[in-house]
mmCIF file of C-alpha atoms in Angstrom:
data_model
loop_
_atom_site.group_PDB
_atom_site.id
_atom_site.type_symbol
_atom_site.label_atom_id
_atom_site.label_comp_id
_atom_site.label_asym_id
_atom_site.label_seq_id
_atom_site.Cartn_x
_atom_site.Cartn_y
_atom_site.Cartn_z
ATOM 1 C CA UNK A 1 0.000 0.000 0.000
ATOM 2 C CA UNK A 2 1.367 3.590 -1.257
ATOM 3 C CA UNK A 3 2.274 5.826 1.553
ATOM 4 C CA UNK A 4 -0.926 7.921 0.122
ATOM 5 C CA UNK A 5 -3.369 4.956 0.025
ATOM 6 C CA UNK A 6 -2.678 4.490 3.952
ATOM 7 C CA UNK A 7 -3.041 8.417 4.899
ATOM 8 C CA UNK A 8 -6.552 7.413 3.013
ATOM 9 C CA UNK A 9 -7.222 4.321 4.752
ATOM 10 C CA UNK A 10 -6.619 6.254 8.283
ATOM 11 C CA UNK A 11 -8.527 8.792 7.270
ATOM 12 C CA UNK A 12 -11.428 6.348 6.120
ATOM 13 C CA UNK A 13 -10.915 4.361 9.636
ATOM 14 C CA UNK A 14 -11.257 7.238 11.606
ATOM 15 C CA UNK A 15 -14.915 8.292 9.766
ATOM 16 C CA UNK A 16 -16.100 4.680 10.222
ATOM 17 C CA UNK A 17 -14.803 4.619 14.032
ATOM 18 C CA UNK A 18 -16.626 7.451 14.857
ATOM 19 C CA UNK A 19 -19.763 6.341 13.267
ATOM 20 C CA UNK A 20 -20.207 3.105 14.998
ATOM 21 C CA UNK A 21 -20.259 2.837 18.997
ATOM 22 C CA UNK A 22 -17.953 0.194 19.889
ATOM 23 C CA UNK A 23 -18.073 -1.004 23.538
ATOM 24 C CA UNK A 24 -15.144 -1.756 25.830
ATOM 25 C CA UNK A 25 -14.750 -2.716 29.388
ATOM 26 C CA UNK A 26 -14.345 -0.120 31.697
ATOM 27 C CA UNK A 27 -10.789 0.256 33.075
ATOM 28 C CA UNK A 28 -8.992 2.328 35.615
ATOM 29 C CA UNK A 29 -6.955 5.327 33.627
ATOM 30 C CA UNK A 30 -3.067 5.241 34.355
ATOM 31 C CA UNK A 31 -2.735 7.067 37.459
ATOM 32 C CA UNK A 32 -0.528 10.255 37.379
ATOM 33 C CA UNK A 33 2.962 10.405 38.285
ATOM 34 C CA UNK A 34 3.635 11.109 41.758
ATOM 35 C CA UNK A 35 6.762 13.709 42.890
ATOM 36 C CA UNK A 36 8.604 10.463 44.161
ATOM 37 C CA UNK A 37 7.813 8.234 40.693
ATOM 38 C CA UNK A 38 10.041 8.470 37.878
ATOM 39 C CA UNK A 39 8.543 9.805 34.610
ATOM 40 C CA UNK A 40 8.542 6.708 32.304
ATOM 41 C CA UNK A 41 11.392 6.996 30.193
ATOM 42 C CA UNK A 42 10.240 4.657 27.347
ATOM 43 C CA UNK A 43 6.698 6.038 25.408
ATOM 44 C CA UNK A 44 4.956 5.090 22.434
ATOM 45 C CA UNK A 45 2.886 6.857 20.507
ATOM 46 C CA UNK A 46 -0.204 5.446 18.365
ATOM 47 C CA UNK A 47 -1.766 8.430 17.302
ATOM 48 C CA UNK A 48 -0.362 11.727 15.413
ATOM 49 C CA UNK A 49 -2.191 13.866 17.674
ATOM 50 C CA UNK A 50 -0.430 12.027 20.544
ATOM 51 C CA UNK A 51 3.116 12.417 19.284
ATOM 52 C CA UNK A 52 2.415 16.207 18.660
ATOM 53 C CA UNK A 53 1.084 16.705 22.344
ATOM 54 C CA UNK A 54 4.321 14.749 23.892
ATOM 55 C CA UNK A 55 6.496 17.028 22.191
ATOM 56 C CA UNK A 56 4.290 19.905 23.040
ATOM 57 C CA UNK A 57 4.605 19.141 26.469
ATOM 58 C CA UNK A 58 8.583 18.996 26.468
ATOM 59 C CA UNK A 59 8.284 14.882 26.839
ATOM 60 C CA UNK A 60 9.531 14.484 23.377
ATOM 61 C CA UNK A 61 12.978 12.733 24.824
ATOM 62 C CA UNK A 62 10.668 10.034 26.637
ATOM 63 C CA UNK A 63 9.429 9.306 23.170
ATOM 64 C CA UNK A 64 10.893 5.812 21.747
ATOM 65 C CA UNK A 65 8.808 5.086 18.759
ATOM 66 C CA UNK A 66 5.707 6.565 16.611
ATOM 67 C CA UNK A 67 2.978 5.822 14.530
ATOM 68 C CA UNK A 68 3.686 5.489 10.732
ATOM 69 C CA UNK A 69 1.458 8.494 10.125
ATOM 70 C CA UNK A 70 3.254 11.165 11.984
ATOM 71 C CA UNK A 71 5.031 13.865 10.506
ATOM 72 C CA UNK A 72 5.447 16.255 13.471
ATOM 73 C CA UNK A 73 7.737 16.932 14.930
ATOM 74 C CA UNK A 74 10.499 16.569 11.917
ATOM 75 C CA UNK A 75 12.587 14.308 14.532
ATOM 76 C CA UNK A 76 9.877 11.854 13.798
ATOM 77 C CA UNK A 77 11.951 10.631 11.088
ATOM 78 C CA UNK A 78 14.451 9.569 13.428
ATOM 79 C CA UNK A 79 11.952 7.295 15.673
ATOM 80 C CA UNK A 80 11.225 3.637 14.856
ATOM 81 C CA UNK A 81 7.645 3.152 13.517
ATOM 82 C CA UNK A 82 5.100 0.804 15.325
ATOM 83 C CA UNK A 83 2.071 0.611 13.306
ATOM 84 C CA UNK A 84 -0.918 1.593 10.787
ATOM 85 C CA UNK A 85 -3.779 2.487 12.550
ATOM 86 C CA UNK A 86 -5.277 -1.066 14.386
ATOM 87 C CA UNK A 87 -2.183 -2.859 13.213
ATOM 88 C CA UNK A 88 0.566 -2.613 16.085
ATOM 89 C CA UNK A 89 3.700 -4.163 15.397
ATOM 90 C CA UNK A 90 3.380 -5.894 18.894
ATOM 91 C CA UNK A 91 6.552 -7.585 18.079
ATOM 92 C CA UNK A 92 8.005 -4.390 18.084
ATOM 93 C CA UNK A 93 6.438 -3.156 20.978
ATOM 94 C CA UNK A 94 7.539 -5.580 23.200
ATOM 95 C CA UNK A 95 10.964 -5.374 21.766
ATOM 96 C CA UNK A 96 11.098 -1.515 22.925
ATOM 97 C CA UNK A 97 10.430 -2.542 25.867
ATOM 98 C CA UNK A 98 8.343 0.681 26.828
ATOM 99 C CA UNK A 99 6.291 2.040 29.941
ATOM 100 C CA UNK A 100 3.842 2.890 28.717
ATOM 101 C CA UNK A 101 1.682 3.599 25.514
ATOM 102 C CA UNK A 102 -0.668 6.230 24.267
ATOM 103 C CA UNK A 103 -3.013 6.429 21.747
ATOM 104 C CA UNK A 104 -6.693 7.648 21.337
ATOM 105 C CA UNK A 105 -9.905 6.532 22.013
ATOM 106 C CA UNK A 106 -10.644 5.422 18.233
ATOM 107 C CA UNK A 107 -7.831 3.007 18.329
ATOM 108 C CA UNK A 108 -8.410 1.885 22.160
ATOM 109 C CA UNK A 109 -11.102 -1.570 20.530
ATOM 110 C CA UNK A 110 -8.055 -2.521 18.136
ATOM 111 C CA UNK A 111 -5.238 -2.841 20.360
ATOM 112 C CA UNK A 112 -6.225 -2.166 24.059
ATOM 113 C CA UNK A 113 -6.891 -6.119 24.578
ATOM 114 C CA UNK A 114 -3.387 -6.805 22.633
ATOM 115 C CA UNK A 115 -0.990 -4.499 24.937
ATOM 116 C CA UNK A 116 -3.059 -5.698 28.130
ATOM 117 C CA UNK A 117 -2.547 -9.289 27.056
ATOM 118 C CA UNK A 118 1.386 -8.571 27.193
ATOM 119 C CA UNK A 119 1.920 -6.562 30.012
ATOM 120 C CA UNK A 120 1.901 -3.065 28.531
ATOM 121 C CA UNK A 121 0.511 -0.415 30.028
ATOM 122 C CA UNK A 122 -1.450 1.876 27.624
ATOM 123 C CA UNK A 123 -3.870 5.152 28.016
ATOM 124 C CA UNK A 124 -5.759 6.073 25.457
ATOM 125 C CA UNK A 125 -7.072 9.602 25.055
ATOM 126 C CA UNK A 126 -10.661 10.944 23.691
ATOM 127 C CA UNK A 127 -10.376 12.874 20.408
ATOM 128 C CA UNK A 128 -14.041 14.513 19.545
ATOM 129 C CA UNK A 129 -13.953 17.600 21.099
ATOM 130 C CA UNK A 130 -12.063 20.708 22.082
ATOM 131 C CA UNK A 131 -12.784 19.899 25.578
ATOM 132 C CA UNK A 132 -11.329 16.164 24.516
ATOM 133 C CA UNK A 133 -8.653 17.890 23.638
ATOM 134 C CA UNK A 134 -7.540 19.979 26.219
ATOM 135 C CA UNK A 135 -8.519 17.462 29.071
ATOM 136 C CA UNK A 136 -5.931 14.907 26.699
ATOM 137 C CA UNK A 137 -3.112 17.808 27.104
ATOM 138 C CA UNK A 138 -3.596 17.838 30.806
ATOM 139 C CA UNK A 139 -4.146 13.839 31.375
ATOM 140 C CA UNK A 140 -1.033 12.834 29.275
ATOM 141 C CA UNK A 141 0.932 15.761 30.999
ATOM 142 C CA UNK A 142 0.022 14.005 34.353
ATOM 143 C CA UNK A 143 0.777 10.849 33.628
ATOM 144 C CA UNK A 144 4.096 11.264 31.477
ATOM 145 C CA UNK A 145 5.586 13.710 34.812
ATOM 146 C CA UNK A 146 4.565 17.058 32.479
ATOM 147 C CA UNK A 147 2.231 18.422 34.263
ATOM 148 C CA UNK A 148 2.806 22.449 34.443
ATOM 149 C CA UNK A 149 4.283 22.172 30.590
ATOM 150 C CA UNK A 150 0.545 20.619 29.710
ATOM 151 C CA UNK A 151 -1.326 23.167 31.837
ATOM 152 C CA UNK A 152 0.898 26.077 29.923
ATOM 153 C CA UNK A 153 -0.230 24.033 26.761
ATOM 154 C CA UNK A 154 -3.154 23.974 27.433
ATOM 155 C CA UNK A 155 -3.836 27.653 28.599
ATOM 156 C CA UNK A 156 -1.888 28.879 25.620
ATOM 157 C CA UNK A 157 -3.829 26.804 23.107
ATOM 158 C CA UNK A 158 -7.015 28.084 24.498
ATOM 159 C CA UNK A 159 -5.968 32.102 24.073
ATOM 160 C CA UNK A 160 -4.919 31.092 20.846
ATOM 161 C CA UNK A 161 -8.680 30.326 20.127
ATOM 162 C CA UNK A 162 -10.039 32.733 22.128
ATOM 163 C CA UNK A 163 -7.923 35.138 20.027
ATOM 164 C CA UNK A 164 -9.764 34.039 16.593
ATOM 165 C CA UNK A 165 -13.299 34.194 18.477
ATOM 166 C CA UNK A 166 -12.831 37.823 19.998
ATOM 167 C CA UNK A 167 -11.442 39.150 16.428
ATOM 168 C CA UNK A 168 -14.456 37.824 14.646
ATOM 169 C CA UNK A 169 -17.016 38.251 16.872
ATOM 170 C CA UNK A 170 -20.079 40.238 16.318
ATOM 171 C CA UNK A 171 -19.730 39.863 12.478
ATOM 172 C CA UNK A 172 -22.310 38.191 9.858
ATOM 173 C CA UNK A 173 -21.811 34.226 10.107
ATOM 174 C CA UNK A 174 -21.471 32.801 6.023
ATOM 175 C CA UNK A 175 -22.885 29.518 5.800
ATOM 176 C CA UNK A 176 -19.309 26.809 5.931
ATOM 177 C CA UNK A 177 -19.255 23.488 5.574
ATOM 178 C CA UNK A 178 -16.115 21.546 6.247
ATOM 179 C CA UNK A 179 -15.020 18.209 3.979
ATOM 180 C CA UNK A 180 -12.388 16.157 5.725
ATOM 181 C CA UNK A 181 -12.423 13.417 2.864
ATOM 182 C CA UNK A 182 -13.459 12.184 -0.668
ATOM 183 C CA UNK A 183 -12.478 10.614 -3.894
ATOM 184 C CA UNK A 184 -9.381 12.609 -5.541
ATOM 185 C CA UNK A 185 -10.052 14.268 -8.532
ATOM 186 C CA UNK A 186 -14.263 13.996 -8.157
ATOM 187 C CA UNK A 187 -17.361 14.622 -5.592
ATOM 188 C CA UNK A 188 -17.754 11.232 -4.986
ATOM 189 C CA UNK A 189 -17.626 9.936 -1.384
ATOM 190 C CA UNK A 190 -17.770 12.831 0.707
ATOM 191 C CA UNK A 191 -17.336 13.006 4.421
ATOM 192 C CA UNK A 192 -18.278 16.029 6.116
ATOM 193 C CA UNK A 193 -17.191 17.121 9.793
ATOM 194 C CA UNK A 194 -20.782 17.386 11.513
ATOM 195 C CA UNK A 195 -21.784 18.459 15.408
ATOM 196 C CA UNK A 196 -19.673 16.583 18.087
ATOM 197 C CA UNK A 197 -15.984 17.513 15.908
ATOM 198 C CA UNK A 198 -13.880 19.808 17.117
ATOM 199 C CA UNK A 199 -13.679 21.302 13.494
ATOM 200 C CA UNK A 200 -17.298 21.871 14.068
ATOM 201 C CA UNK A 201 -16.534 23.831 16.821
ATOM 202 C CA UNK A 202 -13.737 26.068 15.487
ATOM 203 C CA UNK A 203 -15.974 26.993 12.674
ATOM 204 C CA UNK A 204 -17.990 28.565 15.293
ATOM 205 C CA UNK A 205 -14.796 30.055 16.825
ATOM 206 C CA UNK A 206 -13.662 31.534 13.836
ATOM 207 C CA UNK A 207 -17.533 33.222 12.907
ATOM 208 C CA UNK A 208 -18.791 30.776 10.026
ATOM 209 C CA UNK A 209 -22.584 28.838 10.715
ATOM 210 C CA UNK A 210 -21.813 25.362 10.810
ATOM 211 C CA UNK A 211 -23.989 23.543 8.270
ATOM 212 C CA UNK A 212 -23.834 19.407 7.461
ATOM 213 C CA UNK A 213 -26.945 17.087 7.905
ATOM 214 C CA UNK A 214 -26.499 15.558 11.451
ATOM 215 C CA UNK A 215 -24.649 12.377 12.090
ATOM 216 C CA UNK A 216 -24.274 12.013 16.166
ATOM 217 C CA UNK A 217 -20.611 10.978 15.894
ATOM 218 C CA UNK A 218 -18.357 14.427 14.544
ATOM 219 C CA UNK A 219 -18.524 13.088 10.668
ATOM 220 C CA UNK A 220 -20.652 11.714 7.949
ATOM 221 C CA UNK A 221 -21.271 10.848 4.274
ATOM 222 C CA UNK A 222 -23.314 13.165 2.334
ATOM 223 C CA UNK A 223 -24.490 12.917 -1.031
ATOM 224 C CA UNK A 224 -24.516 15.733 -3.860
ATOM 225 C CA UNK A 225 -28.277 16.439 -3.416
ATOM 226 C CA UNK A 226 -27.758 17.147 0.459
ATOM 227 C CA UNK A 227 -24.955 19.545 -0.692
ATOM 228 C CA UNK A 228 -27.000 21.542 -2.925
ATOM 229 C CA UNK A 229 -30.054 21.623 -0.330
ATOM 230 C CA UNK A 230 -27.620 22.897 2.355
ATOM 231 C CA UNK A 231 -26.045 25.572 -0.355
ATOM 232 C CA UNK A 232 -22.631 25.903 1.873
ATOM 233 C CA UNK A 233 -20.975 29.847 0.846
ATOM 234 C CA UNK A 234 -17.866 28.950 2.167
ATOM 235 C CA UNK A 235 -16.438 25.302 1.747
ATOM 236 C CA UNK A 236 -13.237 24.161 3.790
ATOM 237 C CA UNK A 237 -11.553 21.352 2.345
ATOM 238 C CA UNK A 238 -8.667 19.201 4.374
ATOM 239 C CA UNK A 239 -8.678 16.354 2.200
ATOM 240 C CA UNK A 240 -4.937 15.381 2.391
ATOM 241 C CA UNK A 241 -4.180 14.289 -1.392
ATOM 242 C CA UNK A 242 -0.923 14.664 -3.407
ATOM 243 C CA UNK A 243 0.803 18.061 -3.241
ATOM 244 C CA UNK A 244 2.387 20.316 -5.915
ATOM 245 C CA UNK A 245 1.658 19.339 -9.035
ATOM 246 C CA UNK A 246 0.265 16.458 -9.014
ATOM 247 C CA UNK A 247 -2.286 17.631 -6.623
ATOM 248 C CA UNK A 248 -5.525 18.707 -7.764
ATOM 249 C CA UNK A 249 -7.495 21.975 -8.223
ATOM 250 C CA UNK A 250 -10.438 21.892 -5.727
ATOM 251 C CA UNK A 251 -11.832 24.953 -7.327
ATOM 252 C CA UNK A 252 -11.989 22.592 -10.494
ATOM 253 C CA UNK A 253 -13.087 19.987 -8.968
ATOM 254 C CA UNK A 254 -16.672 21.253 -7.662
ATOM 255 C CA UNK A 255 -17.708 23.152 -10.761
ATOM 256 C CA UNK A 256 -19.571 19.683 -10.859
ATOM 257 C CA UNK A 257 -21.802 21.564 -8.586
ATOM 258 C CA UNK A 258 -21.766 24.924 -9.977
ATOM 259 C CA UNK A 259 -25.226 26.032 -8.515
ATOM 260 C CA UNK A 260 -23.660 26.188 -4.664
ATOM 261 C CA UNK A 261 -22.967 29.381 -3.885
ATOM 262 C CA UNK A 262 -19.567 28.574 -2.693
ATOM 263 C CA UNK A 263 -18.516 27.443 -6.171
ATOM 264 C CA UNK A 264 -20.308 30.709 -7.651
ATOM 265 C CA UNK A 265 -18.186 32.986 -5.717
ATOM 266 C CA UNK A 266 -14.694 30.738 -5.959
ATOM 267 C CA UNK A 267 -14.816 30.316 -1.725
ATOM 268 C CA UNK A 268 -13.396 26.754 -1.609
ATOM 269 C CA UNK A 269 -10.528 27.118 0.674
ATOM 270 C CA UNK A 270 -7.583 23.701 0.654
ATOM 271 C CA UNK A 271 -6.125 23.347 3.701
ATOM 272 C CA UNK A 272 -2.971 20.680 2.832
ATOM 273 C CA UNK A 273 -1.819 21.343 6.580
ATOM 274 C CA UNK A 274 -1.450 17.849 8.187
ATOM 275 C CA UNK A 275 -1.419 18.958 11.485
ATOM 276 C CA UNK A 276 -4.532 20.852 11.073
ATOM 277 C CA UNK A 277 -6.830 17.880 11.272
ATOM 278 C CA UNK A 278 -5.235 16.451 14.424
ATOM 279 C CA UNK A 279 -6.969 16.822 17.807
ATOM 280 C CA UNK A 280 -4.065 18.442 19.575
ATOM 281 C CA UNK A 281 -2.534 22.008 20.359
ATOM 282 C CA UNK A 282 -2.841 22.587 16.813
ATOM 283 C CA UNK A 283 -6.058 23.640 17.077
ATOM 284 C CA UNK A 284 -5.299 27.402 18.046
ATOM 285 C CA UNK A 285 -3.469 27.246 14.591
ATOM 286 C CA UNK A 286 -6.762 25.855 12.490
ATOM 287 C CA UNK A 287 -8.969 28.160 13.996
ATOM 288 C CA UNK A 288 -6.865 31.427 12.762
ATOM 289 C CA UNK A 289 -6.255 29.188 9.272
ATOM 290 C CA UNK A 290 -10.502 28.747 9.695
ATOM 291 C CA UNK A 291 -11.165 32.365 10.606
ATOM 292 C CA UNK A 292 -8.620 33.782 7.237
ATOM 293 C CA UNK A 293 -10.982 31.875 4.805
ATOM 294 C CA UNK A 294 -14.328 32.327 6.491
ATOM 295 C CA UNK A 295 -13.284 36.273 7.442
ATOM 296 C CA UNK A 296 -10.725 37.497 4.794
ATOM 297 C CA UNK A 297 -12.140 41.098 5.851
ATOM 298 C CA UNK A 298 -10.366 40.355 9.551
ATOM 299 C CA UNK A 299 -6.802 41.090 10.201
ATOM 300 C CA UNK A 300 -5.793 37.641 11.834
ATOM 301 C CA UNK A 301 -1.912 38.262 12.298
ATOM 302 C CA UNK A 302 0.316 35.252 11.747
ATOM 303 C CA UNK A 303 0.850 32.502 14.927
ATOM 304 C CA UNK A 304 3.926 30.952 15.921
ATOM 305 C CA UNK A 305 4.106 27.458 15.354
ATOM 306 C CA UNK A 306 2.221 25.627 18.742
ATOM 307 C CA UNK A 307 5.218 23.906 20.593
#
């Protein structure tokens, strides 16, 4: 499978995750590290979102290994990979020999069972939400010995958005709808981020009307006809194709649907930004990326780069 095909296939895992409920026992959380514990010195990370919090956090020299999808920090090409998405090179887990491993609540059915059943201790981390997110920066902080780095992470991350809110606030709210994936080159396929997503949310932040049909899980498949009912003016698009020039022209790509008024007015923004579909400290980032497409009127000064 071509390095694309997987990014696809996680992306595709993640939308059918979320759209199916998927019991699992109950099990105390890993407890946080007290003054007189040593921070484990040996982590794994399962999840992108994960590896970009640990490094946010200043734990990024605890980190032994990654998941194949993560491309932040750029030291990540220096760390052993472990797996795909549910497909944990146990074998190579054990062989780290770590202290623990951290993923998120999407992957927690796939492997939780597998790391229990050979003596790893795991935590894995809810994803929906903002407030997922920020409670995820202060519960790996706590239990990876980072715990005033996370709460600085976490209180930064939040003025960040509350930055993006305050300069658009008070200001007509366009109609946006936000596609996370579909078929390259065509409208077939979409998924749409719907209420319970955290990109849901940060439309609100950054003064767009979220509009998708409802789906109760954060994301959903929606067909051409709901598209032209809803009549989106702005459409966000962080489908992570090819880049350059092999990549595609969105604009191109939905003059299928030429009658949305997003089409008519050439307001379908790309965002190719990796980072900015993860559930971590990025998010202050998306919103101000969110808030220059949905608010081009707004001064929105450049961030730094969340650490």
């Amino acid at each position: 499978m071509g390095k694309n095909q997987s990014r696809k296939f996680l992306r595709i895992a993640l939308i059918a995750l979320s759209l199916i409920a998927v019991p699992t026992c109950q099990r105390p959380a890993p407890q946080p590290a007290r003054r007189d514990q040593p921070r484990p010195a040996r982590i794994v990370s399962l999840s992108p979102s994960v590896t970009e919090i640990l490094y946010g956090i200043g734990a990024w020299s605890q980190v032994v290994a990654v998941s194949e999808y993560c491309t932040y920090p750029d030291d990540v090409i220096n760390k052993p990979r472990v797996n795909g998405w549910g497909t944990t090179n146990l074998e190579q887990v054990t062989a780290l020999n770590p202290d623990l491993v951290i993923g998120v609540d999407a992957q927690e059915p796939f492997v939780r069972n597998k790391l229990d059943a050979i003596g790893v201790h795991s935590l894995f981390v809810k994803s929906q939400s903002l407030a997922d997110i920020f409670a995820a920066i202060d519960k790996i902080g706590a239990v990876v010995g980072h715990v005033s780095e996370a709460n600085g992470l976490v209180a930064s991350t939040r003025n960040e958005v509350d930055e993006v809110r305050r300069a658009v606030a008070n200001r007509q709210q366009p109609r946006v709808l936000c596609v996370v994936d579909r078929v390259p080159g065509t409208l077939r396929d979409i998924y749409v981020a719907t209420q319970g997503s955290f990109l849901v949310e940060l439309i609100s932040v950054a003064g767009g009307d979220p509009i998708a049909p409802p789906s109760g899980s954060g994301y959903g498949k929606i067909t051409k006809e709901a598209l032209l009912a809803l009549d989106p003016e702005v459409i966000i698009e962080m489908v992570q194709g090819s880049k350059g020039r092999l990549g595609e022209d969105p604009r191109a790509v939905w003059q299928e649907l030429n009658e949305l008024r997003a089409v008519k007015t050439g307001r379908i923004y790309s965002l190719k930004d990796e980072t900015a579909i993860h559930p971590s400290q990025f998010v202050g980032h998306t919103a101000r990326l969110f808030g220059q497409y949905i608010h081009p009127e707004v001064s929105l000064n450049a961030m730094d780069e969340p650490r």
